[in-house]
Amino acid sequence: MKTMKGKKRALVTGGAGFLGSHLCRHLLERGFGVVCMDNLITGSVRNIEPLAGNDDFKFIKQDVTEYLFLPDPIDYIFHFASPASPIDYLEFPIQTLKVGSLGTHKTLGLAKAKRATFILASTSEVYGDPLVHPQKEDYWGNVNPIGPRGVYDEAKRFAEALTMAYHRFHGVETRIVRIFNTYGPRMRAGDGRVVPAFINQALTGSPLTVFGDGSQTRSFCYVRDLIEGIYRLALSRETGPVNIGNPREMTVLEFAELIVRLTGSSSRVEHRPLPVDDPKIRQPDISKARAVLGWEPRVDLETGLGDTIEYFRGLAEAE
Ligand code: NAD
Ligand code: UDP
């Protein structure tokens, strides 16, 4: 990595995924050298193809639950590797538990050896099916450890505990970002999450599959806003967890209607069974991010969805 000389260097695990690929680009634009590590279990090299010619970018295909060796100095480790969509982590339950536990252990060990700042991609799922609304960082959550979502939720809760242990016991500089539902270009069309699912259903004139009666709520953040928040957190001194997300909350049914309107589709809504332990409400309290990072989302939902719809339209036309 001679070409990265004189630059701050970041390792992004899960860098070929949706968020990881946006993060790699953001870091390159801010003058970092970037090493992207990914085993491509849910990611794709297509996401990082545009970065491939950059001398300050390097891709390593590796499973982060295995021994990690990097000869060069690293200043920041962004640990983003993990299946993230409910469909993916139900298909890969053991890999999800392993990347959250063993993968977090390996990457924290690397951060300790390199004296790097470690940033964990955690999730609003640590709050489970929340009994407090909106969710603040001091809420401990309501998680079913043995339900189907437990493989993801508990892996992330373990990852947070391990991160804090490395901070307290080994003095590693650590950050924890609790990411709320984020959407944007480069999500996988078939990853099952509600944003790509509804957009692609609307674009193909298929029914929008609303799970349950659609009264459960979510709050959607555009990827550019999220990445800016994570970048600010990495450069801050905040070691406690920080929620990053967009507080605008709506029901899934309202969201389906919005997608139909924005795409100009004639699709109708079709109800399907609600998945086990699907959280009934979710909305981030972002007062900590506002106070500590001076951050809040800037992109309104209609604008962000407009860009995302264009992206999926483009994919469909290219096929
Ligand atoms: P994604 O599936 O697009 O990306 C995850 C990436 O991690 C993929 O490229 C995958 O191949 C890689 N990966 C998984 N296991 C690995 C392993 N063992 N070794 C190496 N690479 C591995 O998902 P995403 O939406 O980009 O999520 C990225 C991170 O953000 C995840 O940790 C996820 O839990 C967290 N997160 C995302 C959201 C969201 O709304 N997108 C919300 C909360 C948390
Ligand atoms: N959902 C839905 N239809 C779909 C996919 C998801 O109604 O085709 C619902 C899902 O039950 C949940 C919400 O949309 O209540 C958000 O789901 P997603 O998988 O995007 O993420 P989650 O917030 O559940 O992790």
Short mmCIF file of C-alpha atoms and ligand atoms in Angstrom, two decimals:
data_model
loop_
_atom_site.label_atom_id
_atom_site.label_comp_id
_atom_site.label_asym_id
_atom_site.label_seq_id
_atom_site.Cartn_x
_atom_site.Cartn_y
_atom_site.Cartn_z
CA MET A 1 0.00 0.00 0.00
CA LYS A 2 2.86 2.35 -0.83
CA THR A 3 0.44 4.60 -2.68
CA MET A 4 -1.41 5.37 0.57
CA LYS A 5 1.76 6.96 2.00
CA GLY A 6 1.13 10.00 4.18
CA LYS A 7 -2.60 9.36 4.32
CA LYS A 8 -4.79 8.27 7.22
CA ARG A 9 -5.80 4.68 6.59
CA ALA A 10 -9.10 3.03 7.26
CA LEU A 11 -10.15 -0.61 7.14
CA VAL A 12 -13.82 -1.07 6.28
CA THR A 13 -15.13 -4.58 6.95
CA GLY A 14 -18.28 -5.33 4.97
CA GLY A 15 -17.04 -2.66 2.55
CA ALA A 16 -18.63 -4.33 -0.50
CA GLY A 17 -22.09 -4.09 1.07
CA PHE A 18 -24.65 -1.31 0.86
CA LEU A 19 -23.45 0.96 3.69
CA GLY A 20 -19.82 -0.18 3.52
CA SER A 21 -19.45 0.81 -0.13
CA HIS A 22 -20.86 4.30 0.54
CA LEU A 23 -18.51 4.62 3.51
CA CYS A 24 -15.46 3.58 1.42
CA ARG A 25 -16.30 6.27 -1.13
CA HIS A 26 -16.86 8.92 1.56
CA LEU A 27 -13.50 8.15 3.20
CA LEU A 28 -11.65 8.26 -0.15
CA GLU A 29 -13.26 11.63 -0.91
CA ARG A 30 -11.96 12.91 2.43
CA GLY A 31 -8.40 11.86 1.65
CA PHE A 32 -8.17 8.50 3.41
CA GLY A 33 -6.50 5.39 2.12
CA VAL A 34 -9.11 2.64 2.31
CA VAL A 35 -8.80 -1.13 2.69
CA CYS A 36 -12.11 -2.86 2.06
CA MET A 37 -12.46 -6.39 3.46
CA ASP A 38 -15.46 -8.53 2.59
CA ASN A 39 -16.30 -12.18 2.00
CA LEU A 40 -19.18 -11.18 -0.35
CA ILE A 41 -21.76 -13.28 1.50
CA THR A 42 -24.41 -10.55 1.01
CA GLY A 43 -22.29 -7.87 -0.70
CA SER A 44 -21.09 -7.56 -4.27
CA VAL A 45 -17.95 -6.35 -6.05
CA ARG A 46 -20.31 -4.33 -8.28
CA ASN A 47 -20.76 -1.95 -5.35
CA ILE A 48 -17.04 -1.12 -5.27
CA GLU A 49 -16.24 -1.42 -8.98
CA PRO A 50 -16.18 2.39 -9.43
CA LEU A 51 -13.47 2.60 -6.73
CA ALA A 52 -11.28 -0.12 -8.21
CA GLY A 53 -9.01 2.17 -10.26
CA ASN A 54 -8.19 4.36 -7.26
CA ASP A 55 -4.59 3.93 -6.00
CA ASP A 56 -5.74 4.67 -2.46
CA PHE A 57 -8.25 1.81 -2.48
CA LYS A 58 -7.59 -1.87 -1.93
CA PHE A 59 -10.02 -4.80 -1.77
CA ILE A 60 -9.28 -7.97 0.20
CA LYS A 61 -11.70 -10.88 -0.08
CA GLN A 62 -11.70 -12.38 3.37
CA ASP A 63 -14.01 -13.66 6.09
CA VAL A 64 -13.39 -11.45 9.13
CA THR A 65 -14.16 -14.27 11.54
CA GLU A 66 -10.83 -15.82 10.51
CA TYR A 67 -7.34 -14.65 11.48
CA LEU A 68 -6.69 -11.15 10.16
CA PHE A 69 -3.27 -10.08 8.97
CA LEU A 70 -2.55 -6.61 7.63
CA PRO A 71 1.11 -5.59 7.32
CA ASP A 72 0.48 -1.83 7.08
CA PRO A 73 -0.53 0.72 9.69
CA ILE A 74 -4.26 1.33 10.14
CA ASP A 75 -5.74 4.37 11.89
CA TYR A 76 -9.46 3.53 11.82
CA ILE A 77 -11.36 0.24 11.67
CA PHE A 78 -15.01 0.46 10.66
CA HIS A 79 -16.55 -2.93 11.48
CA PHE A 80 -19.58 -3.11 9.20
CA ALA A 81 -19.47 -6.78 8.17
CA SER A 82 -22.73 -8.57 8.96
CA PRO A 83 -25.82 -9.73 7.12
CA ALA A 84 -28.30 -6.93 7.83
CA SER A 85 -31.64 -7.72 6.24
CA PRO A 86 -34.03 -10.01 8.16
CA ILE A 87 -34.16 -12.36 5.14
CA ASP A 88 -30.34 -12.54 5.03
CA TYR A 89 -29.81 -13.19 8.69
CA LEU A 90 -32.53 -15.83 8.73
CA GLU A 91 -30.75 -17.53 5.79
CA PHE A 92 -27.33 -17.20 7.46
CA PRO A 93 -28.06 -17.44 11.21
CA ILE A 94 -24.74 -18.99 12.26
CA GLN A 95 -22.66 -16.67 10.03
CA THR A 96 -24.54 -13.71 11.55
CA LEU A 97 -23.75 -14.84 15.08
CA LYS A 98 -20.13 -15.53 14.12
CA VAL A 99 -19.46 -12.20 12.42
CA GLY A 100 -20.97 -10.30 15.37
CA SER A 101 -18.97 -12.28 17.93
CA LEU A 102 -15.80 -13.80 16.40
CA GLY A 103 -15.58 -11.11 13.70
CA THR A 104 -15.88 -8.34 16.28
CA HIS A 105 -13.23 -10.08 18.43
CA LYS A 106 -10.79 -10.32 15.50
CA THR A 107 -11.30 -6.72 14.38
CA LEU A 108 -11.01 -5.38 17.95
CA GLY A 109 -7.78 -7.38 18.33
CA LEU A 110 -6.50 -5.76 15.15
CA ALA A 111 -7.51 -2.30 16.44
CA LYS A 112 -5.57 -2.96 19.66
CA ALA A 113 -2.47 -4.13 17.76
CA LYS A 114 -2.58 -1.17 15.34
CA ARG A 115 -3.68 1.40 17.98
CA ALA A 116 -6.55 2.18 15.65
CA THR A 117 -9.89 3.77 16.51
CA PHE A 118 -12.61 1.10 16.25
CA ILE A 119 -16.11 1.98 15.04
CA LEU A 120 -18.82 -0.68 15.48
CA ALA A 121 -21.87 -0.68 13.22
CA SER A 122 -24.54 -1.55 15.76
CA THR A 123 -28.26 -1.30 15.22
CA SER A 124 -31.63 -0.16 16.50
CA GLU A 125 -32.34 -3.91 16.83
CA VAL A 126 -30.45 -3.85 20.16
CA TYR A 127 -33.68 -2.20 21.45
CA GLY A 128 -35.67 -5.22 20.14
CA ASP A 129 -39.44 -4.68 20.21
CA PRO A 130 -39.10 -1.49 22.24
CA LEU A 131 -41.22 -0.58 25.25
CA VAL A 132 -39.82 2.97 25.26
CA HIS A 133 -40.62 5.40 22.42
CA PRO A 134 -38.75 7.07 20.82
CA GLN A 135 -35.63 5.06 21.59
CA LYS A 136 -32.84 6.80 23.52
CA GLU A 137 -29.34 5.40 24.01
CA ASP A 138 -29.94 4.73 27.73
CA TYR A 139 -32.80 2.28 26.98
CA TRP A 140 -31.64 -1.35 27.47
CA GLY A 141 -34.11 -2.91 25.08
CA ASN A 142 -36.64 -5.72 24.87
CA VAL A 143 -35.05 -8.58 22.90
CA ASN A 144 -36.16 -12.20 22.54
CA PRO A 145 -32.81 -14.06 22.68
CA ILE A 146 -34.19 -17.32 21.26
CA GLY A 147 -36.47 -15.95 18.52
CA PRO A 148 -35.44 -15.96 14.86
CA ARG A 149 -34.20 -12.35 15.05
CA GLY A 150 -32.15 -13.19 18.15
CA VAL A 151 -29.21 -14.29 15.97
CA TYR A 152 -28.79 -10.70 14.79
CA ASP A 153 -29.92 -8.77 17.87
CA GLU A 154 -27.87 -10.77 20.35
CA ALA A 155 -24.78 -10.81 18.10
CA LYS A 156 -24.92 -7.00 17.98
CA ARG A 157 -25.51 -6.74 21.73
CA PHE A 158 -22.52 -9.03 22.33
CA ALA A 159 -20.49 -6.92 19.87
CA GLU A 160 -21.34 -3.78 21.86
CA ALA A 161 -20.35 -5.49 25.13
CA LEU A 162 -17.04 -6.69 23.64
CA THR A 163 -16.33 -3.23 22.23
CA MET A 164 -16.85 -1.62 25.64
CA ALA A 165 -14.67 -4.31 27.28
CA TYR A 166 -11.80 -3.59 24.86
CA HIS A 167 -12.24 0.10 25.59
CA ARG A 168 -12.30 -0.29 29.38
CA PHE A 169 -9.75 -3.10 29.75
CA HIS A 170 -7.33 -2.48 26.84
CA GLY A 171 -7.86 1.26 26.40
CA VAL A 172 -8.83 0.89 22.72
CA GLU A 173 -10.47 4.03 21.29
CA THR A 174 -13.96 2.83 20.40
CA ARG A 175 -17.20 4.22 18.95
CA ILE A 176 -20.61 2.55 18.67
CA VAL A 177 -23.15 3.73 16.12
CA ARG A 178 -26.70 2.43 16.51
CA ILE A 179 -27.97 2.62 12.95
CA PHE A 180 -31.73 2.94 12.33
CA ASN A 181 -33.38 1.84 9.04
CA THR A 182 -31.30 3.33 6.24
CA TYR A 183 -32.03 3.23 2.51
CA GLY A 184 -30.53 4.39 -0.77
CA PRO A 185 -28.84 3.32 -3.99
CA ARG A 186 -26.84 0.05 -3.90
CA MET A 187 -29.28 -1.80 -1.65
CA ARG A 188 -29.78 -5.26 -3.15
CA ALA A 189 -33.06 -5.39 -5.08
CA GLY A 190 -33.96 -8.75 -3.53
CA ASP A 191 -32.62 -8.30 -0.01
CA GLY A 192 -36.16 -8.36 1.38
CA ARG A 193 -35.96 -5.07 3.28
CA VAL A 194 -39.03 -2.94 2.93
CA VAL A 195 -37.52 -0.14 0.83
CA PRO A 196 -36.13 -2.23 -2.08
CA ALA A 197 -39.06 -4.65 -1.78
CA PHE A 198 -41.78 -1.99 -2.17
CA ILE A 199 -39.91 0.01 -4.84
CA ASN A 200 -39.29 -3.04 -7.03
CA GLN A 201 -42.83 -4.30 -6.55
CA ALA A 202 -44.18 -0.87 -7.52
CA LEU A 203 -41.89 -0.62 -10.57
CA THR A 204 -42.95 -4.03 -11.86
CA GLY A 205 -46.66 -3.52 -11.14
CA SER A 206 -46.69 -6.35 -8.57
CA PRO A 207 -48.64 -6.09 -5.30
CA LEU A 208 -46.82 -4.39 -2.41
CA THR A 209 -46.42 -7.05 0.29
CA VAL A 210 -47.37 -5.35 3.56
CA PHE A 211 -46.61 -7.64 6.50
CA GLY A 212 -49.37 -7.77 9.13
CA ASP A 213 -51.89 -4.92 9.10
CA GLY A 214 -49.08 -2.45 8.33
CA SER A 215 -49.57 -0.46 11.55
CA GLN A 216 -45.96 -1.13 12.69
CA THR A 217 -43.80 1.96 12.34
CA ARG A 218 -40.30 2.67 11.01
CA SER A 219 -38.24 5.83 10.46
CA PHE A 220 -36.13 5.93 7.30
CA CYS A 221 -32.76 7.67 6.92
CA TYR A 222 -31.09 8.44 3.59
CA VAL A 223 -27.66 6.84 3.24
CA ARG A 224 -25.79 10.13 2.64
CA ASP A 225 -27.05 11.54 5.95
CA LEU A 226 -26.16 8.36 7.80
CA ILE A 227 -22.60 8.22 6.44
CA GLU A 228 -21.98 11.85 7.42
CA GLY A 229 -23.15 11.06 10.97
CA ILE A 230 -20.88 8.02 11.19
CA TYR A 231 -17.92 10.00 9.87
CA ARG A 232 -18.46 12.70 12.49
CA LEU A 233 -18.75 10.07 15.21
CA ALA A 234 -15.48 8.43 14.13
CA LEU A 235 -13.66 11.77 14.45
CA SER A 236 -15.32 12.63 17.78
CA ARG A 237 -14.28 11.53 21.29
CA GLU A 238 -17.66 9.91 22.10
CA THR A 239 -17.27 6.33 23.37
CA GLY A 240 -20.90 5.73 24.37
CA PRO A 241 -23.41 4.48 21.78
CA VAL A 242 -24.98 7.10 19.50
CA ASN A 243 -28.25 6.69 17.56
CA ILE A 244 -28.00 7.77 13.93
CA GLY A 245 -31.25 7.79 11.98
CA ASN A 246 -34.07 9.98 10.78
CA PRO A 247 -36.80 10.64 13.37
CA ARG A 248 -39.60 10.99 10.77
CA GLU A 249 -41.79 8.02 11.68
CA MET A 250 -44.57 6.42 9.64
CA THR A 251 -46.51 3.18 9.48
CA VAL A 252 -45.51 0.56 6.93
CA LEU A 253 -48.91 0.99 5.28
CA GLU A 254 -48.34 4.75 4.90
CA PHE A 255 -44.91 3.94 3.50
CA ALA A 256 -46.45 1.59 0.90
CA GLU A 257 -48.87 4.34 -0.17
CA LEU A 258 -45.99 6.82 -0.46
CA ILE A 259 -44.02 4.45 -2.71
CA VAL A 260 -47.06 3.90 -4.96
CA ARG A 261 -47.46 7.68 -5.25
CA LEU A 262 -43.77 8.43 -5.91
CA THR A 263 -43.40 5.71 -8.55
CA GLY A 264 -46.74 6.50 -10.20
CA SER A 265 -47.50 2.78 -9.99
CA SER A 266 -50.87 1.10 -10.24
CA SER A 267 -49.84 -1.63 -7.78
CA ARG A 268 -52.14 -2.41 -4.89
CA VAL A 269 -51.34 -3.55 -1.37
CA GLU A 270 -51.45 -7.24 -0.40
CA HIS A 271 -51.21 -8.26 3.26
CA ARG A 272 -48.91 -11.11 4.34
CA PRO A 273 -48.29 -12.62 7.80
CA LEU A 274 -46.25 -10.49 10.17
CA PRO A 275 -42.79 -12.04 10.81
CA VAL A 276 -42.13 -13.31 14.36
CA ASP A 277 -40.92 -10.58 16.77
CA ASP A 278 -41.24 -7.82 14.14
CA PRO A 279 -40.82 -4.62 16.21
CA LYS A 280 -44.13 -2.71 16.44
CA ILE A 281 -42.62 0.76 16.69
CA ARG A 282 -39.24 2.31 15.94
CA GLN A 283 -38.07 5.90 16.01
CA PRO A 284 -34.65 7.21 17.00
CA ASP A 285 -34.21 9.92 19.60
CA ILE A 286 -31.26 11.77 18.05
CA SER A 287 -30.76 14.45 20.71
CA LYS A 288 -27.36 12.94 21.59
CA ALA A 289 -26.15 13.03 17.94
CA ARG A 290 -27.37 16.62 17.68
CA ALA A 291 -25.58 17.67 20.88
CA VAL A 292 -22.33 15.70 20.54
CA LEU A 293 -21.82 15.62 16.76
CA GLY A 294 -23.81 18.67 15.63
CA TRP A 295 -25.49 16.21 13.25
CA GLU A 296 -29.03 15.80 12.03
CA PRO A 297 -30.47 14.42 8.79
CA ARG A 298 -30.79 16.89 5.90
CA VAL A 299 -32.34 14.83 3.07
CA ASP A 300 -36.12 14.62 3.23
CA LEU A 301 -37.78 11.28 2.57
CA GLU A 302 -39.36 12.17 -0.78
CA THR A 303 -36.02 13.38 -2.18
CA GLY A 304 -34.06 10.37 -0.92
CA LEU A 305 -36.69 7.96 -2.19
CA GLY A 306 -36.71 9.76 -5.56
CA ASP A 307 -32.96 9.02 -5.96
CA THR A 308 -33.45 5.43 -4.82
CA ILE A 309 -36.34 4.85 -7.22
CA GLU A 310 -34.19 6.21 -10.08
CA TYR A 311 -31.42 3.81 -9.09
CA PHE A 312 -33.72 0.78 -9.19
CA ARG A 313 -35.33 1.97 -12.43
CA GLY A 314 -31.83 2.15 -13.95
CA LEU A 315 -31.03 -1.40 -12.78
CA ALA A 316 -34.26 -2.72 -14.26
CA GLU A 317 -33.57 -1.01 -17.62
CA ALA A 318 -30.00 -2.36 -17.71
CA GLU A 319 -31.28 -5.96 -17.40
P1 NAD B 1 -25.09 -5.50 3.53
O1 NAD B 1 -25.55 -6.91 3.63
O2 NAD B 1 -25.32 -4.76 2.27
O3 NAD B 1 -23.53 -5.40 3.87
C1 NAD B 1 -22.88 -6.25 4.78
C2 NAD B 1 -21.56 -6.67 4.18
O4 NAD B 1 -20.85 -7.49 5.14
C3 NAD B 1 -21.72 -7.49 2.91
O5 NAD B 1 -20.92 -6.97 1.89
C4 NAD B 1 -21.25 -8.89 3.34
O6 NAD B 1 -20.73 -9.63 2.27
C5 NAD B 1 -20.25 -8.56 4.43
N1 NAD B 1 -19.99 -9.65 5.38
C6 NAD B 1 -20.90 -10.33 6.11
N2 NAD B 1 -20.28 -11.26 6.87
C7 NAD B 1 -18.93 -11.13 6.63
C8 NAD B 1 -17.78 -11.80 7.11
N3 NAD B 1 -17.86 -12.80 8.00
N4 NAD B 1 -16.57 -11.41 6.66
C9 NAD B 1 -16.45 -10.40 5.74
N5 NAD B 1 -17.53 -9.74 5.25
C10 NAD B 1 -18.75 -10.11 5.69
O7 NAD B 1 -25.76 -4.71 4.76
P2 NAD B 1 -25.73 -3.15 5.14
O8 NAD B 1 -27.11 -2.67 5.15
O9 NAD B 1 -24.72 -2.45 4.33
O10 NAD B 1 -25.23 -3.22 6.66
C11 NAD B 1 -23.91 -2.92 7.03
C12 NAD B 1 -23.78 -2.90 8.54
O11 NAD B 1 -24.65 -1.90 9.09
C13 NAD B 1 -24.15 -4.22 9.21
O12 NAD B 1 -23.26 -4.46 10.27
C14 NAD B 1 -25.54 -3.96 9.73
O13 NAD B 1 -25.83 -4.75 10.85
C15 NAD B 1 -25.50 -2.48 10.07
N6 NAD B 1 -26.84 -1.86 10.03
C16 NAD B 1 -27.43 -1.54 8.84
C17 NAD B 1 -28.70 -0.97 8.84
C18 NAD B 1 -29.38 -0.53 7.58
O14 NAD B 1 -30.50 0.01 7.63
N7 NAD B 1 -28.80 -0.68 6.40
C19 NAD B 1 -29.37 -0.76 10.05
C20 NAD B 1 -28.75 -1.14 11.22
C21 NAD B 1 -27.47 -1.67 11.21
N1 UDP B 2 -42.07 -5.25 5.62
C1 UDP B 2 -43.25 -5.39 4.88
N2 UDP B 2 -43.14 -5.94 3.63
C2 UDP B 2 -41.98 -6.34 3.07
C3 UDP B 2 -40.79 -6.19 3.82
C4 UDP B 2 -40.89 -5.65 5.09
O1 UDP B 2 -44.33 -5.03 5.34
O2 UDP B 2 -41.99 -6.83 1.93
C5 UDP B 2 -42.16 -4.66 6.97
C6 UDP B 2 -41.51 -5.49 8.06
O3 UDP B 2 -42.42 -6.42 8.59
C7 UDP B 2 -41.12 -4.41 9.06
C8 UDP B 2 -40.83 -3.19 8.19
O4 UDP B 2 -41.44 -3.44 6.94
O5 UDP B 2 -42.21 -4.13 9.91
C9 UDP B 2 -39.34 -2.95 7.97
O6 UDP B 2 -38.76 -4.17 7.53
P1 UDP B 2 -37.25 -4.31 7.08
O7 UDP B 2 -37.04 -5.73 6.69
O8 UDP B 2 -36.92 -3.27 6.07
O9 UDP B 2 -36.37 -3.94 8.35
P2 UDP B 2 -36.54 -4.10 9.94
O10 UDP B 2 -36.85 -2.73 10.39
O11 UDP B 2 -37.68 -5.04 10.25
O12 UDP B 2 -35.23 -4.60 10.37
#
